[in-house]
Short mmCIF file of C-alpha atoms in Angstrom, two decimals:
data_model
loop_
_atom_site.label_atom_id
_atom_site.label_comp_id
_atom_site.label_asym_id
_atom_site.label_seq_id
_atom_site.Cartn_x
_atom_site.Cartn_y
_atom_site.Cartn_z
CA UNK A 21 0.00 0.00 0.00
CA UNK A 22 1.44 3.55 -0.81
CA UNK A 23 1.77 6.13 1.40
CA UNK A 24 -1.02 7.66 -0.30
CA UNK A 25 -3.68 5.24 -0.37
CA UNK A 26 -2.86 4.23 3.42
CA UNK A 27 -3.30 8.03 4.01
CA UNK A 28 -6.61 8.00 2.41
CA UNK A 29 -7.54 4.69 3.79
CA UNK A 30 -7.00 6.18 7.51
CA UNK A 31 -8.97 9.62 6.57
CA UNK A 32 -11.83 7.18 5.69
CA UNK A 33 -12.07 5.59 8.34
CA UNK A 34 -11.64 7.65 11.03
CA UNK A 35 -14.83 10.17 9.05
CA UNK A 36 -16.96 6.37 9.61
CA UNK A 37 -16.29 5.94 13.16
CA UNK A 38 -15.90 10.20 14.03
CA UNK A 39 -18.91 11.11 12.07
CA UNK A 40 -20.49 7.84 10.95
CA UNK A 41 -21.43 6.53 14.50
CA UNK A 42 -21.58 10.00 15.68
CA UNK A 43 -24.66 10.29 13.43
CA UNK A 44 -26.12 6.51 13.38
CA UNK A 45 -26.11 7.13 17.63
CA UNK A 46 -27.51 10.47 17.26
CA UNK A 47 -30.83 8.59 15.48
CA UNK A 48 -30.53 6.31 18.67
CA UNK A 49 -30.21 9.86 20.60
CA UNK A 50 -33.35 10.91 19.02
CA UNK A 51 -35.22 8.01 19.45
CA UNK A 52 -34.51 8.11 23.45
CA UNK A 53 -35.84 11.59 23.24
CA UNK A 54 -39.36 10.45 22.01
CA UNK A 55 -39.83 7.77 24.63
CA UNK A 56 -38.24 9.49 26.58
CA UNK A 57 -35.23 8.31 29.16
CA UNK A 58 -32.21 9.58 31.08
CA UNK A 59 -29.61 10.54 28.23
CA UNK A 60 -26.56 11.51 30.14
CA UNK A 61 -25.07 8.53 29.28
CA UNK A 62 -24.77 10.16 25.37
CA UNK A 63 -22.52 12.98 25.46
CA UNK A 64 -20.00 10.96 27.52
CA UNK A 65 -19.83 8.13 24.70
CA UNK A 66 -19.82 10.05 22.07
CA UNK A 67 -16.15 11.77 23.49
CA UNK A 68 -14.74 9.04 22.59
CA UNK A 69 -15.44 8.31 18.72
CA UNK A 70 -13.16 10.76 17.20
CA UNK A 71 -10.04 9.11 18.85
CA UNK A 72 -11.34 5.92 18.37
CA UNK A 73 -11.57 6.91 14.68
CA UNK A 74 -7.93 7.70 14.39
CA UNK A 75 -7.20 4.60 16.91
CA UNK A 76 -8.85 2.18 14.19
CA UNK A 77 -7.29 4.05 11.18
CA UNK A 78 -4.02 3.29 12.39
CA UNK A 79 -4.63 -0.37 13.37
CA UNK A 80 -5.68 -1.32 10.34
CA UNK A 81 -3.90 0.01 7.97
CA UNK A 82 -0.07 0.47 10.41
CA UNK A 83 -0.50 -2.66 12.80
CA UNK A 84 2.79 -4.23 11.82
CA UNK A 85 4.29 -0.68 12.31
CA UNK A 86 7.13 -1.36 15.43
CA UNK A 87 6.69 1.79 17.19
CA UNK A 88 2.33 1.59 16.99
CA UNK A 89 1.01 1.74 20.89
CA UNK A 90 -1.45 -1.32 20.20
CA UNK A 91 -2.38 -2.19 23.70
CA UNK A 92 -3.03 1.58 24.39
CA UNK A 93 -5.33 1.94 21.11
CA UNK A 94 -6.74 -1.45 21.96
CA UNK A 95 -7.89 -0.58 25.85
CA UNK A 96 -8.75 3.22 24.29
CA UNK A 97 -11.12 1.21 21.47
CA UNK A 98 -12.35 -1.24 23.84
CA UNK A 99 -14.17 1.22 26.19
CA UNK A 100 -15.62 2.98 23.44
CA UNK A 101 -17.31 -0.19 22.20
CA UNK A 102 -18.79 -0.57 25.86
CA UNK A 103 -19.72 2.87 25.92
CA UNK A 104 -21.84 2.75 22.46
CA UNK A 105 -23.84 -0.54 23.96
CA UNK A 106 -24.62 1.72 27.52
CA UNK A 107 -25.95 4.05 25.48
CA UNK A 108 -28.23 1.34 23.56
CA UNK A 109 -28.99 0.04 26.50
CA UNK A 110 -30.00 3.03 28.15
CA UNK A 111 -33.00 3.51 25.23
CA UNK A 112 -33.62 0.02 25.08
CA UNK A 113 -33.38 -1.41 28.49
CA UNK A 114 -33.68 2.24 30.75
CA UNK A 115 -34.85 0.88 34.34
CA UNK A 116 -35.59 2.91 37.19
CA UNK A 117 -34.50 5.90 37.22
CA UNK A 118 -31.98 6.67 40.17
CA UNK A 119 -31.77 9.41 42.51
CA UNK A 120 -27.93 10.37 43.69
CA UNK A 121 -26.89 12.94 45.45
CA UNK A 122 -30.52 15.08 43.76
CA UNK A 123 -29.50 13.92 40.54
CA UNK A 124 -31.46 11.65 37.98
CA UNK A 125 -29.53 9.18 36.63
CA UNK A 126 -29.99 6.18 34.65
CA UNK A 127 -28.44 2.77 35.73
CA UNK A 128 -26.89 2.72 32.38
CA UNK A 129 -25.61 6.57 32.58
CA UNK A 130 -23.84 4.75 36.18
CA UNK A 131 -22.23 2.44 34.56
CA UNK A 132 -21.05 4.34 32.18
CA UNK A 133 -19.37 6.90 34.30
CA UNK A 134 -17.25 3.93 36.47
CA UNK A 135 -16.79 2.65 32.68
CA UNK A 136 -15.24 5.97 31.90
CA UNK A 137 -13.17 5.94 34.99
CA UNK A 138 -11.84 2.40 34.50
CA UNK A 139 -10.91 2.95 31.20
CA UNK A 140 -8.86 6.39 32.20
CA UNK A 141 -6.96 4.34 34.72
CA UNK A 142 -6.04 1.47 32.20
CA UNK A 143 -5.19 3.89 29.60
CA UNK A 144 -2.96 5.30 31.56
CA UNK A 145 -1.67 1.91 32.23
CA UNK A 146 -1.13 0.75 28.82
CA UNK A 147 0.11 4.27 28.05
CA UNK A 148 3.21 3.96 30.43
CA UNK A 149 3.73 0.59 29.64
CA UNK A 150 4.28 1.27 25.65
CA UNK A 151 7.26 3.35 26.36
CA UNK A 152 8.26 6.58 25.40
CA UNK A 153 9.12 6.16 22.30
CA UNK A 154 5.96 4.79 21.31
CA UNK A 155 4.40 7.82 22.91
CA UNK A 156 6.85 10.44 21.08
CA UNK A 157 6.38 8.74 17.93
CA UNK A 158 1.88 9.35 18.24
CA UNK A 159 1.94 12.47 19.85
CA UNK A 160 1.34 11.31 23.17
CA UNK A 161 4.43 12.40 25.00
CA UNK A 162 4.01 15.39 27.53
CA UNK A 163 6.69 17.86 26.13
CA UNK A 164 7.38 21.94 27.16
CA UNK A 165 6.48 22.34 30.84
CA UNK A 166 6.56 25.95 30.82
CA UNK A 167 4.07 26.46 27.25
CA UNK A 168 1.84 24.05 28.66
CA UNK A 169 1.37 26.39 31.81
CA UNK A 170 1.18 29.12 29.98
CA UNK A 171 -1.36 28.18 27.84
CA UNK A 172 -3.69 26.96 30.53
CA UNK A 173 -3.01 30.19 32.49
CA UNK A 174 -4.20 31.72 29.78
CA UNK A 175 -7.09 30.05 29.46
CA UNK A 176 -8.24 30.54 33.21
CA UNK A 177 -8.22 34.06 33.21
CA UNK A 178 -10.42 34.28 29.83
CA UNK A 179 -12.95 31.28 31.57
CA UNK A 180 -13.31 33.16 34.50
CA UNK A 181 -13.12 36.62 32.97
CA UNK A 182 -15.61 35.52 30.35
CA UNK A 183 -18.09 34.19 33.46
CA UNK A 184 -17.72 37.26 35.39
CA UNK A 185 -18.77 39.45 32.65
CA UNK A 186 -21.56 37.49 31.04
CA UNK A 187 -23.28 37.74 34.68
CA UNK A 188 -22.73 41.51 34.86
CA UNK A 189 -24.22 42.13 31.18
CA UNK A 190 -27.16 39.52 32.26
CA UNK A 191 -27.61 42.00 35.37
CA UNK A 192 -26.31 39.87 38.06
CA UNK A 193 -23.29 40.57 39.26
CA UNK A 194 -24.35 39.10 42.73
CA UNK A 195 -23.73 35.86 41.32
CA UNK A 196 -20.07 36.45 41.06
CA UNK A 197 -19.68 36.35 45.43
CA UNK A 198 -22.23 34.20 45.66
CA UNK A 199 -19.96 31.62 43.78
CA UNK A 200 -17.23 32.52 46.10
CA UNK A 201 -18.99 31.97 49.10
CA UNK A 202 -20.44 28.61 48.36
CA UNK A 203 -18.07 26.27 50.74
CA UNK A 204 -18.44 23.49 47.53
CA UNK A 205 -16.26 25.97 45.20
CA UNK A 206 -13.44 25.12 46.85
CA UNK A 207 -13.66 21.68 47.15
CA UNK A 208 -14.71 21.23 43.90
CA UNK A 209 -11.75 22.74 42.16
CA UNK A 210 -9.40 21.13 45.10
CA UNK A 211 -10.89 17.62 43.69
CA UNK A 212 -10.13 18.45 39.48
CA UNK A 213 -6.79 17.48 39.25
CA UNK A 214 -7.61 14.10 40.87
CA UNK A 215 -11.08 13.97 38.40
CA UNK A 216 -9.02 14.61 35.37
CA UNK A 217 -6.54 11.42 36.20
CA UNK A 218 -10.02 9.39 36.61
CA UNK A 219 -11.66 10.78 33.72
CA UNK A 220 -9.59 11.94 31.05
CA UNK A 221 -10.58 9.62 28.36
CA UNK A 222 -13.45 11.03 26.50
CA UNK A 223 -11.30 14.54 26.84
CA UNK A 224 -8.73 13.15 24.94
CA UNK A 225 -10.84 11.26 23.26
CA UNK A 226 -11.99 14.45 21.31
CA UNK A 227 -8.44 16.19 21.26
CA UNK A 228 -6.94 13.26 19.91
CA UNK A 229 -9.05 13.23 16.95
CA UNK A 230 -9.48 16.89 16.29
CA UNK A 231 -6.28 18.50 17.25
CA UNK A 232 -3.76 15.62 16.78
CA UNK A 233 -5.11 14.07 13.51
CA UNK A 234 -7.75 16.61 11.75
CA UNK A 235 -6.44 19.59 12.33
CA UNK A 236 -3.13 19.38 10.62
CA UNK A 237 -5.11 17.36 7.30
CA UNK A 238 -7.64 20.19 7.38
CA UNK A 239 -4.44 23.09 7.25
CA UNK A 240 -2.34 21.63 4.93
CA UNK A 241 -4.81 21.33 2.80
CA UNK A 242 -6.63 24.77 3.24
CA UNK A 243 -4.21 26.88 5.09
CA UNK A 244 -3.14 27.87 8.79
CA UNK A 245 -5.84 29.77 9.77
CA UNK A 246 -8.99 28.60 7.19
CA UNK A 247 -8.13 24.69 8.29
CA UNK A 248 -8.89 26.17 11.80
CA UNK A 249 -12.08 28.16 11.49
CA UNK A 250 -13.31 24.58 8.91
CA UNK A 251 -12.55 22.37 11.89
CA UNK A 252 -14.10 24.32 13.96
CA UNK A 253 -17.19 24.42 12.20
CA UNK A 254 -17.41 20.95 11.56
CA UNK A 255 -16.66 19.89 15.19
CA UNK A 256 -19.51 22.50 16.05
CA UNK A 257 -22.05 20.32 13.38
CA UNK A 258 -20.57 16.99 15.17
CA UNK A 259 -22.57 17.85 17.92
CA UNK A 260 -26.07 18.31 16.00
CA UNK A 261 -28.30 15.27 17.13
CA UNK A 262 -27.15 16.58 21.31
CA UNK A 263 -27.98 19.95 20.06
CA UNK A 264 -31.41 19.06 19.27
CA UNK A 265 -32.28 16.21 21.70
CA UNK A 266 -29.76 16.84 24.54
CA UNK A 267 -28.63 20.45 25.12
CA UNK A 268 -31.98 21.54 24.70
CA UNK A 269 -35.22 20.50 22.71
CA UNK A 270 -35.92 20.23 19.23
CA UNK A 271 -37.66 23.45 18.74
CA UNK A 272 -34.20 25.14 19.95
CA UNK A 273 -32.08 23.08 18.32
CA UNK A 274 -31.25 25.28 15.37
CA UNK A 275 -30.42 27.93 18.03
CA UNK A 276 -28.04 25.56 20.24
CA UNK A 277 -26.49 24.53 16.48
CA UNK A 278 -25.74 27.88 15.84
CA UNK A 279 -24.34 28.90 19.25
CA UNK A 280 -22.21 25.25 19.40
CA UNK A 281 -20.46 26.76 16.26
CA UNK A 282 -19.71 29.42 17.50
CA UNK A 283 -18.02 28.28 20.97
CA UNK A 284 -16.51 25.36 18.64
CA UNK A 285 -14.77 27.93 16.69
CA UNK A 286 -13.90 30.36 18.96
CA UNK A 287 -12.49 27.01 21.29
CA UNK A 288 -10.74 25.61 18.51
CA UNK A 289 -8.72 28.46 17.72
CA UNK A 290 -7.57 28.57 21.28
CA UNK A 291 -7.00 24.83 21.33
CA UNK A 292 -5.35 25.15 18.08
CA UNK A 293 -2.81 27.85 19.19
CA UNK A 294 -2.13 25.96 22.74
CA UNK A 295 -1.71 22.87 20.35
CA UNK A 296 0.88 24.53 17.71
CA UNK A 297 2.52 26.21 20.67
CA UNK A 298 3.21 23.31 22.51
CA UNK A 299 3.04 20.95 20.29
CA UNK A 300 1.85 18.75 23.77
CA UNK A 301 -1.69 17.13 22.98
CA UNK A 302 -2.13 17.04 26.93
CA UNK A 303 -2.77 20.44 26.91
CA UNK A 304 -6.13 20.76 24.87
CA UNK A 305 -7.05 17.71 26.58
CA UNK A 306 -7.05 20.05 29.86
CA UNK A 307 -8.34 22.59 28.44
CA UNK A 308 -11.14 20.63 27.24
CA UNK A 309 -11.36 19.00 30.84
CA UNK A 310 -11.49 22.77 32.41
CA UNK A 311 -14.03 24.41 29.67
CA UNK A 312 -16.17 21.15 30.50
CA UNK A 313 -16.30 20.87 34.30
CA UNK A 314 -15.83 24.20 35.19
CA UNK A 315 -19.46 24.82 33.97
CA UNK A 316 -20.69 23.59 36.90
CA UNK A 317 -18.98 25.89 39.63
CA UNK A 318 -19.66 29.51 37.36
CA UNK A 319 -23.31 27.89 36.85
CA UNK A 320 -23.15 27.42 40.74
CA UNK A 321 -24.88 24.48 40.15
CA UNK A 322 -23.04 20.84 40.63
CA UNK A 323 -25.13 18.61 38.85
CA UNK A 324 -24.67 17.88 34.95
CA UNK A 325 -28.06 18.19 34.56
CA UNK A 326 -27.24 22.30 34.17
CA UNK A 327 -26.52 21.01 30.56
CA UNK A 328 -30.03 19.46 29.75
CA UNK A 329 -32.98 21.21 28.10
CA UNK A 330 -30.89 24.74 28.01
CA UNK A 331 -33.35 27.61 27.30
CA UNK A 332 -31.47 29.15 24.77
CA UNK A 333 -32.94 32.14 22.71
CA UNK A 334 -31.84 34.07 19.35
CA UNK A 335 -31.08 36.83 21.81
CA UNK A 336 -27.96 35.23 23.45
CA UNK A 337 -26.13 34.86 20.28
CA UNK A 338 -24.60 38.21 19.85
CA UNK A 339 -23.43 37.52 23.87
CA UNK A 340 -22.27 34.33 22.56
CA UNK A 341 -20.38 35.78 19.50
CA UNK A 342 -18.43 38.14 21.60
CA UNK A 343 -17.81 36.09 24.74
CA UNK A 344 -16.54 33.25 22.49
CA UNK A 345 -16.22 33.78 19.35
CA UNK A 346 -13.91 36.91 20.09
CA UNK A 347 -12.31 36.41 23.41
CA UNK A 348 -10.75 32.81 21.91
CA UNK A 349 -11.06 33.78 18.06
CA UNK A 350 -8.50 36.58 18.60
CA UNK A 351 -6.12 34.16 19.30
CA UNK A 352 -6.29 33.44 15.22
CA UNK A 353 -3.66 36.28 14.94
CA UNK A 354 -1.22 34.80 17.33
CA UNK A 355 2.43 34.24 15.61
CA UNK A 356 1.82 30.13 15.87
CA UNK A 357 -1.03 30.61 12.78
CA UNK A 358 1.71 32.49 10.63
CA UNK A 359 4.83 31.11 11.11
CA UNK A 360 3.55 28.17 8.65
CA UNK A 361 0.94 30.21 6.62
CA UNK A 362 1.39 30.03 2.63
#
């Protein structure tokens, strides 16, 4: 097989597994909508396709390759199988419903989440155990300690600064103490370094699909900065079918789409830049871990049900242009988008 062809052969099928289950699951997404059931179980699973894409690309068509990180792709691949069936399961077979800690949850939603957590841990197993220079050799080597930092530094300040100023154009400002004061703040960001070790699969389950493998295809082929914005755009339509039947309901959805777009550009330029400045996947994998579970404590609200049935409005998407679409977009005119331009 040429270069070439294996090239093309990988591209194809990590668009069937990325997109191609992404969409046959979102008809299984929709279908638990009608009925309906717990669905928390969805967002969760689908994390993990875009990796596994790349994951299965590489198995097939490298697997004699000396340097591949099989048992690492194989435990990665593995959990997203068992993640795709607890979603099934969770339309077909719901249960009872189960109350923890004021929070619905279905048994299958669970299992998935100690699913998620032993697949982390064995992942990072198999991760160590392939050696480092399997890890150099697929992008999974923690490199440049200080650009890392910087880069999620960065990214702190514009969270928080984005939170605190979307309250005081919405007319509350009082939320801003009120976070502060609430004793759980503290223990909640005391306990996320500790939750990212247990859960960082379906984080870098997206990152290692969009960031690692798409995002240099898409540049090469149309440029620095317009293989960005594309990505972008496309990893904002990935999320269509949770968009509609998740995030909020169907008679929103087009709103949701547009707004996911928007916070999928303006995130992917920022995870882009961290990426080509550091050139460390683990960083957009935090990032993504941050932007995701630090939700809960500006929402002041620790339960992932804050991310159900959203009542989003045409209104909010100017505030949703300029607090992320503009705050991250800018980032589009760092150095790291030039340097290679042309």
């Amino acid at each position: 097989m040429t270069k070439q062809n294996q090239t093309k052969k990988q591209l194809i099928i990590f668009l069937l597994i990325a997109y191609g289950l992404t969409y046959v699951m979102g008809i299984v997404t929709w279908y638990g909508s009608t009925i309906p059931v717990e669905m928390s179980v969805f967002p969760g699973a689908q994390m993990f396709y875009p990796a596994a894409g790349v994951m299965l690309a590489y198995l097939v068509t490298q697997w004699k390759e000396r340097l591949l990180p099989r048992w690492f792709y194989l435990c990665f691949l593995a959990a997203s199988a068992v993640m795709v069936i607890c979603c099934v399961l969770a339309v077909t077979t719901p249960g009872e419903p189960l109350s923890i800690n004021g929070q619905t949850l279905s048994i299958w939603s669970l299992i998935s989440q100690f699913v998620m957590i032993i697949a982390s841990i064995l992942c990072w197993i198999t991760l160590l155990i392939s050696g480092k220079e399997r890890r150099e050799e697929y992008g999974l080597t923690w490199k440049n300690w200080k650009a890392s930092l910087f880069c999620i530094l960065v990214f702190l300040v514009i969270y928080f600064g984005r939170a605190a100023v979307s309250y005081v154009i919405e007319g509350e400002a009082d939320m801003v103490p009120e976070i502060l004061a609430n004793p759980m703040a503290l223990g909640y960001l005391i306990a996320m370094p500790i939750n990212f070790v247990i859960s960082f699969a379906p984080f870098f389950g997206e990152e290692y699909g969009w960031r690692y493998y798409l995002q240099p295809i898409l540049q090469k082929r149309f440029g620095m900065r317009r293989g960005v914005l594309l990505l972008g755009v496309v990893w904002g339509l990935w999320h269509i079918f949770l968009d509609f039947f998740y995030y909020t309901t169907p008679d929103r959805g087009l709103i949701m789409t547009v707004s996911q777009i928007i916070g999928c550009v303006g995130l992917g330029i920022f995870f882009a830049w961290a990426y080509l400045k550091t050139e460390n996947i683990w960083v957009p994998t935090i990032l993504h871990f941050l932007n995701n579970n630090l939700i809960l404590l500006v929402a002041n609200e620790y339960s992932t049900e804050v991310l159900e049935n959203q009542a989003v409005t045409w209104e909010m998407i100017p505030a949703a242009f300029l607090l992320n679409g503009v705050l991250y977009g800018v980032f589009i005119l760092a150095k790291e988008f030039r340097k290679k331009e042309g």
